[in-house]
Amino acid sequence: MSGAKLIDGNVIAAKVLEEVSVDTAKFRKSQGRSPGLAVVLVGEDPASSVYVRMKIRDCGKCGIESFSHKLPVETTTEELLDLVDTLNRDQNVDGLLVQLPLPGHINTRMILDHIDPAKDVDGFNPKNVGKLVRGDEGVLVPCTPAGVMRMLDEEDVDPRGKNAVIVGRSDIVGKPMALMLLHRHATVTICHSRTQDLAQVCRTADILVAAVGQPLMIRKDWVREGAVVIDVGMNSIGPEDAPQLILNDPARVADFEKKNYTLVGDVSPDVAEVASLITPVPGGVGPMTRALLMANTMKAAQWRKE
Ligand code: GUN
């Protein structure tokens, strides 16, 4: 039984892409070119390859020109730095994204530090991270937490004065998510693998953001009645790892029959019985991350010409 309303990420993402399309058309008219996004993929990690393909498809949907660079897995840090240099200088490239994770021999920090902050549509460059910490305006911020904030706004969830609990402290999601909620006046707690009595801390949340990468970890009895639950998890599980709740869901069973895996979040489906609003997986935060990448590219193009 589900008491929670689902926040449909596909619907809100379509709205964001529509807004971006309007802006790219205006940009094209005034500048005589489309905003451009360069996407760099090193190696052939299957999940990363799928994400990159989807990002390039999104560009086509909203009038952004994409420049795809696929490099072999043995590419060195120096070679990748050279490509970043070239793309930093390319006037047709407004946004520059290097898909993570990079192969282990590449110095990821060095690469991220080298991306022109004005083109850093991931918001991972330390200059943009610092500006986010300070709460500056006009900064490129990471797409996933920005997508979550847009979902909360669309659902009229005002973080002001609320207890926000974030499970996961990654640079990509947990930390920037905490800062964005803090800037909107939430009382923020970040939990991680060393947190004592995690369930008890989660139960204090009015807004609970799960970003740990542990399939179905957040359980119904960890969630306060009426909480807003945002599931950032994207975990692939096979039928042998699926609990009964998943095996009872016809859509999941169809997934197993077709692909032998299904994509689940960090939140167990029975949390919907107690939450007021909840994001599904798939179809929740995932499409929002991609849509906000397009919005960031449009912003970068706009700010670069100003
Ligand atoms: N890998 C997983 N998420 C992301 C992301 O948001 N940006 C990049 N560049 N790589 C990722």
Short mmCIF file of C-alpha atoms and ligand atoms in Angstrom, two decimals:
data_model
loop_
_atom_site.label_atom_id
_atom_site.label_comp_id
_atom_site.label_asym_id
_atom_site.label_seq_id
_atom_site.Cartn_x
_atom_site.Cartn_y
_atom_site.Cartn_z
CA MET A 1 0.00 0.00 0.00
CA SER A 2 1.33 3.37 -0.93
CA GLY A 3 0.35 6.55 0.93
CA ALA A 4 3.01 8.78 -0.61
CA LYS A 5 2.62 10.85 -3.73
CA LEU A 6 5.27 9.99 -6.32
CA ILE A 7 7.39 12.88 -7.57
CA ASP A 8 7.62 12.20 -11.29
CA GLY A 9 11.16 13.09 -12.37
CA ASN A 10 10.36 12.50 -16.03
CA VAL A 11 7.60 15.13 -16.03
CA ILE A 12 9.67 17.78 -14.22
CA ALA A 13 12.74 16.99 -16.35
CA ALA A 14 10.65 17.47 -19.52
CA LYS A 15 9.62 20.88 -18.21
CA VAL A 16 13.27 21.82 -17.57
CA LEU A 17 14.28 20.65 -21.07
CA GLU A 18 11.45 22.72 -22.53
CA GLU A 19 12.74 25.82 -20.73
CA VAL A 20 16.26 25.11 -21.95
CA SER A 21 14.96 24.71 -25.53
CA VAL A 22 13.41 28.18 -25.40
CA ASP A 23 16.70 29.64 -24.18
CA THR A 24 18.88 27.80 -26.72
CA ALA A 25 16.64 29.10 -29.53
CA LYS A 26 17.13 32.68 -28.29
CA PHE A 27 20.87 32.10 -27.95
CA ARG A 28 21.09 30.74 -31.49
CA LYS A 29 19.26 33.78 -32.82
CA SER A 30 21.52 36.26 -31.05
CA GLN A 31 24.84 34.40 -31.35
CA GLY A 32 24.52 32.58 -34.67
CA ARG A 33 25.47 29.27 -33.06
CA SER A 34 24.05 26.77 -30.57
CA PRO A 35 25.38 26.37 -27.04
CA GLY A 36 27.91 23.53 -27.07
CA LEU A 37 28.62 20.70 -24.63
CA ALA A 38 31.75 18.55 -24.87
CA VAL A 39 31.48 15.13 -23.22
CA VAL A 40 34.65 13.14 -22.61
CA LEU A 41 34.57 9.40 -21.91
CA VAL A 42 37.74 7.44 -21.15
CA GLY A 43 37.46 3.67 -21.49
CA GLU A 44 34.40 1.55 -22.06
CA ASP A 45 32.69 1.17 -18.70
CA PRO A 46 29.20 0.00 -19.76
CA ALA A 47 27.24 2.18 -17.29
CA SER A 48 29.30 5.29 -18.15
CA SER A 49 28.84 4.60 -21.88
CA VAL A 50 25.05 4.49 -21.40
CA TYR A 51 25.04 7.73 -19.37
CA VAL A 52 27.17 9.51 -21.98
CA ARG A 53 24.91 8.34 -24.80
CA MET A 54 21.86 9.65 -22.93
CA LYS A 55 23.54 13.01 -22.29
CA ILE A 56 24.32 13.38 -25.98
CA ARG A 57 20.74 12.46 -26.86
CA ASP A 58 19.46 15.11 -24.40
CA CYS A 59 21.59 17.74 -26.15
CA GLY A 60 19.82 16.95 -29.41
CA LYS A 61 16.42 17.30 -27.73
CA CYS A 62 17.00 20.84 -26.49
CA GLY A 63 19.12 22.49 -29.17
CA ILE A 64 22.58 22.05 -27.66
CA GLU A 65 25.40 20.99 -29.94
CA SER A 66 27.32 18.03 -28.53
CA PHE A 67 30.98 17.20 -29.03
CA SER A 68 31.71 13.64 -28.03
CA HIS A 69 35.28 12.52 -27.26
CA LYS A 70 35.83 8.83 -26.62
CA LEU A 71 39.35 7.94 -25.54
CA PRO A 72 40.94 4.52 -25.01
CA VAL A 73 41.27 3.18 -21.48
CA GLU A 74 45.08 3.51 -21.56
CA THR A 75 44.90 7.31 -22.05
CA THR A 76 47.33 9.04 -19.66
CA THR A 77 46.64 11.95 -17.32
CA GLU A 78 48.84 14.16 -19.56
CA GLU A 79 46.91 13.23 -22.70
CA LEU A 80 43.60 13.93 -21.00
CA LEU A 81 44.92 17.26 -19.67
CA ASP A 82 45.86 18.16 -23.26
CA LEU A 83 42.33 17.43 -24.46
CA VAL A 84 40.84 19.45 -21.58
CA ASP A 85 43.17 22.32 -22.57
CA THR A 86 41.98 22.17 -26.17
CA LEU A 87 38.31 22.13 -25.12
CA ASN A 88 38.90 24.95 -22.61
CA ARG A 89 40.12 27.08 -25.53
CA ASP A 90 37.44 26.01 -28.04
CA GLN A 91 35.01 28.93 -28.40
CA ASN A 92 32.20 26.62 -29.55
CA VAL A 93 32.39 24.63 -26.31
CA ASP A 94 30.44 26.24 -23.45
CA GLY A 95 30.21 23.20 -21.19
CA LEU A 96 32.85 20.54 -20.59
CA LEU A 97 32.16 17.30 -18.78
CA VAL A 98 34.59 14.46 -18.13
CA GLN A 99 32.58 11.36 -17.25
CA LEU A 100 33.52 9.80 -13.90
CA PRO A 101 34.82 7.44 -12.69
CA LEU A 102 38.05 7.72 -14.67
CA PRO A 103 40.37 4.68 -14.93
CA GLY A 104 42.45 4.26 -11.75
CA HIS A 105 45.77 5.38 -13.29
CA ILE A 106 44.38 8.82 -14.18
CA ASN A 107 44.68 11.61 -11.59
CA THR A 108 41.00 12.60 -11.38
CA ARG A 109 41.61 15.60 -9.09
CA MET A 110 44.17 17.04 -11.49
CA ILE A 111 41.73 16.69 -14.39
CA LEU A 112 38.83 18.31 -12.53
CA ASP A 113 41.10 21.14 -11.34
CA HIS A 114 42.06 21.80 -14.95
CA ILE A 115 38.57 22.29 -16.38
CA ASP A 116 37.82 25.98 -16.97
CA PRO A 117 35.47 26.89 -14.08
CA ALA A 118 33.32 28.86 -16.57
CA LYS A 119 32.75 25.62 -18.53
CA ASP A 120 32.53 23.28 -15.54
CA VAL A 121 28.91 22.13 -15.96
CA ASP A 122 29.40 19.40 -13.33
CA GLY A 123 30.38 21.99 -10.72
CA PHE A 124 33.30 19.81 -9.57
CA ASN A 125 36.13 22.34 -10.04
CA PRO A 126 37.38 23.65 -6.65
CA LYS A 127 36.64 27.24 -7.66
CA ASN A 128 32.96 26.38 -8.19
CA VAL A 129 32.88 24.19 -5.07
CA GLY A 130 34.26 27.16 -3.07
CA LYS A 131 31.65 29.50 -4.51
CA LEU A 132 28.91 27.01 -3.63
CA VAL A 133 30.24 26.86 -0.05
CA ARG A 134 30.07 30.66 0.13
CA GLY A 135 26.59 30.70 -1.39
CA ASP A 136 27.60 32.91 -4.33
CA GLU A 137 25.13 33.66 -7.10
CA GLY A 138 25.95 32.82 -10.71
CA VAL A 139 27.86 29.60 -10.01
CA LEU A 140 27.71 26.27 -11.82
CA VAL A 141 26.59 23.68 -9.24
CA PRO A 142 26.45 19.85 -9.40
CA CYS A 143 23.50 18.58 -11.43
CA THR A 144 22.08 15.89 -9.13
CA PRO A 145 21.56 18.04 -6.03
CA ALA A 146 20.42 20.93 -8.25
CA GLY A 147 17.85 18.53 -9.74
CA VAL A 148 16.69 17.54 -6.26
CA MET A 149 16.23 21.20 -5.30
CA ARG A 150 14.15 21.76 -8.43
CA MET A 151 11.98 18.74 -7.53
CA LEU A 152 11.40 20.13 -4.03
CA ASP A 153 10.49 23.53 -5.49
CA GLU A 154 8.09 21.99 -8.00
CA GLU A 155 6.35 20.18 -5.13
CA ASP A 156 6.26 23.33 -2.97
CA VAL A 157 8.48 21.75 -0.32
CA ASP A 158 10.21 24.67 1.40
CA PRO A 159 13.34 23.45 3.24
CA ARG A 160 13.34 26.49 5.57
CA GLY A 161 13.46 25.37 9.19
CA LYS A 162 13.08 21.69 8.27
CA ASN A 163 15.33 18.86 9.41
CA ALA A 164 17.10 17.58 6.31
CA VAL A 165 19.07 14.34 6.67
CA ILE A 166 21.41 13.28 3.88
CA VAL A 167 22.71 9.74 3.86
CA GLY A 168 26.00 9.76 1.92
CA ARG A 169 28.84 12.29 1.88
CA SER A 170 30.12 12.15 -1.70
CA ASP A 171 31.58 15.18 -3.46
CA ILE A 172 29.08 14.64 -6.29
CA VAL A 173 25.86 14.45 -4.26
CA GLY A 174 26.00 14.39 -0.44
CA LYS A 175 28.22 17.41 0.24
CA PRO A 176 26.74 19.80 -2.36
CA MET A 177 23.21 18.64 -1.43
CA ALA A 178 23.90 19.59 2.18
CA LEU A 179 25.12 23.04 1.15
CA MET A 180 22.15 23.72 -1.11
CA LEU A 181 19.68 22.73 1.63
CA LEU A 182 21.64 24.78 4.16
CA HIS A 183 21.48 27.85 1.91
CA ARG A 184 17.71 27.35 1.83
CA HIS A 185 17.69 27.42 5.64
CA ALA A 186 17.23 23.74 6.45
CA THR A 187 18.87 22.22 9.53
CA VAL A 188 21.18 19.74 7.85
CA THR A 189 22.69 16.45 9.05
CA ILE A 190 25.05 14.42 6.86
CA CYS A 191 25.27 10.71 7.68
CA HIS A 192 27.82 8.19 6.44
CA SER A 193 29.20 4.73 7.07
CA ARG A 194 30.53 5.65 10.54
CA THR A 195 27.31 7.31 11.76
CA GLN A 196 26.03 5.75 14.96
CA ASP A 197 22.39 4.69 15.03
CA LEU A 198 21.72 5.73 11.47
CA ALA A 199 18.07 4.63 11.67
CA GLN A 200 17.47 6.96 14.61
CA VAL A 201 19.06 9.93 12.80
CA CYS A 202 16.98 9.20 9.68
CA ARG A 203 13.84 9.22 11.81
CA THR A 204 14.50 12.91 12.64
CA ALA A 205 14.21 13.88 8.96
CA ASP A 206 11.46 16.00 7.47
CA ILE A 207 13.42 15.73 4.23
CA LEU A 208 15.48 12.55 3.79
CA VAL A 209 17.93 12.29 0.89
CA ALA A 210 19.41 8.84 0.29
CA ALA A 211 22.63 8.87 -1.72
CA VAL A 212 24.69 5.93 -0.51
CA GLY A 213 24.56 3.38 -3.32
CA GLN A 214 23.24 0.60 -1.07
CA PRO A 215 20.24 -1.12 -2.63
CA LEU A 216 17.02 -0.61 -0.61
CA MET A 217 18.95 0.25 2.56
CA ILE A 218 16.50 2.85 3.94
CA ARG A 219 13.60 0.98 5.50
CA LYS A 220 10.09 1.95 6.44
CA ASP A 221 10.81 2.02 10.18
CA TRP A 222 13.67 4.53 9.58
CA VAL A 223 11.27 7.12 8.18
CA ARG A 224 9.04 9.54 10.04
CA GLU A 225 5.36 9.67 9.04
CA GLY A 226 4.91 12.39 6.40
CA ALA A 227 8.61 12.81 5.52
CA VAL A 228 9.67 13.79 2.01
CA VAL A 229 11.99 11.08 0.72
CA ILE A 230 14.41 11.65 -2.17
CA ASP A 231 16.12 8.54 -3.51
CA VAL A 232 19.32 9.27 -5.41
CA GLY A 233 20.40 5.60 -5.50
CA MET A 234 20.84 3.74 -8.78
CA ASN A 235 21.68 0.13 -8.01
CA SER A 236 21.39 -2.79 -10.34
CA ILE A 237 20.19 -6.02 -8.64
CA GLY A 238 19.43 -9.50 -9.90
CA PRO A 239 16.41 -11.61 -8.88
CA GLU A 240 18.55 -13.53 -6.39
CA ASP A 241 19.24 -10.30 -4.43
CA ALA A 242 15.70 -8.96 -4.61
CA PRO A 243 13.53 -8.99 -1.47
CA GLN A 244 9.92 -10.17 -1.65
CA LEU A 245 8.64 -6.61 -2.03
CA ILE A 246 10.50 -6.28 -5.32
CA LEU A 247 9.59 -9.78 -6.47
CA ASN A 248 5.90 -8.93 -5.89
CA ASP A 249 6.08 -5.96 -8.26
CA PRO A 250 5.01 -6.98 -11.79
CA ALA A 251 7.13 -4.25 -13.43
CA ARG A 252 10.24 -5.56 -11.66
CA VAL A 253 9.42 -9.15 -12.58
CA ALA A 254 9.11 -8.05 -16.23
CA ASP A 255 12.53 -6.37 -15.89
CA PHE A 256 14.09 -9.57 -14.58
CA GLU A 257 12.57 -11.56 -17.43
CA LYS A 258 13.85 -9.12 -20.02
CA LYS A 259 17.27 -8.10 -18.65
CA ASN A 260 17.89 -10.34 -15.63
CA TYR A 261 18.38 -7.22 -13.49
CA THR A 262 16.38 -4.27 -12.30
CA LEU A 263 17.38 -0.77 -11.21
CA VAL A 264 16.53 0.01 -7.59
CA GLY A 265 17.26 2.94 -5.35
CA ASP A 266 18.65 3.18 -1.82
CA VAL A 267 15.11 3.29 -0.42
CA SER A 268 12.92 0.26 0.15
CA PRO A 269 9.52 0.47 -1.63
CA ASP A 270 7.56 0.09 1.63
CA VAL A 271 8.84 3.56 2.70
CA ALA A 272 6.05 4.88 0.42
CA GLU A 273 3.58 3.71 3.09
CA VAL A 274 4.83 6.36 5.54
CA ALA A 275 6.34 9.16 3.40
CA SER A 276 4.22 12.05 2.10
CA LEU A 277 6.25 12.45 -1.11
CA ILE A 278 8.79 10.06 -2.59
CA THR A 279 10.86 9.81 -5.77
CA PRO A 280 10.71 6.54 -7.73
CA VAL A 281 13.70 4.67 -9.15
CA PRO A 282 13.86 4.67 -12.10
CA GLY A 283 12.08 7.85 -13.18
CA GLY A 284 12.92 10.11 -10.24
CA VAL A 285 16.22 11.88 -9.67
CA GLY A 286 17.98 10.28 -12.71
CA PRO A 287 16.15 12.26 -15.41
CA MET A 288 16.52 15.43 -13.32
CA THR A 289 20.31 15.09 -13.20
CA ARG A 290 20.42 14.90 -16.99
CA ALA A 291 18.00 17.82 -17.42
CA LEU A 292 20.02 20.02 -15.05
CA LEU A 293 23.15 19.25 -17.08
CA MET A 294 21.41 20.81 -20.07
CA ALA A 295 20.31 23.78 -17.93
CA ASN A 296 23.89 24.23 -16.66
CA THR A 297 25.24 24.15 -20.22
CA MET A 298 22.76 26.85 -21.21
CA LYS A 299 23.76 28.93 -18.18
CA ALA A 300 27.47 28.52 -18.97
CA ALA A 301 26.85 29.67 -22.56
CA GLN A 302 24.85 32.67 -21.37
CA TRP A 303 27.37 33.71 -18.71
CA ARG A 304 30.33 33.25 -21.02
CA LYS A 305 28.93 35.69 -23.55
CA GLU A 306 28.10 38.32 -20.89
N1 GUN B 1 29.47 9.87 -12.93
C1 GUN B 1 28.39 9.69 -12.13
N2 GUN B 1 27.72 10.85 -11.95
C2 GUN B 1 28.41 11.77 -12.64
C3 GUN B 1 28.22 13.16 -12.84
O1 GUN B 1 27.28 13.80 -12.31
N3 GUN B 1 29.14 13.77 -13.63
C4 GUN B 1 30.19 13.12 -14.19
N4 GUN B 1 31.04 13.81 -14.93
N5 GUN B 1 30.39 11.83 -14.02
C5 GUN B 1 29.50 11.17 -13.25
#
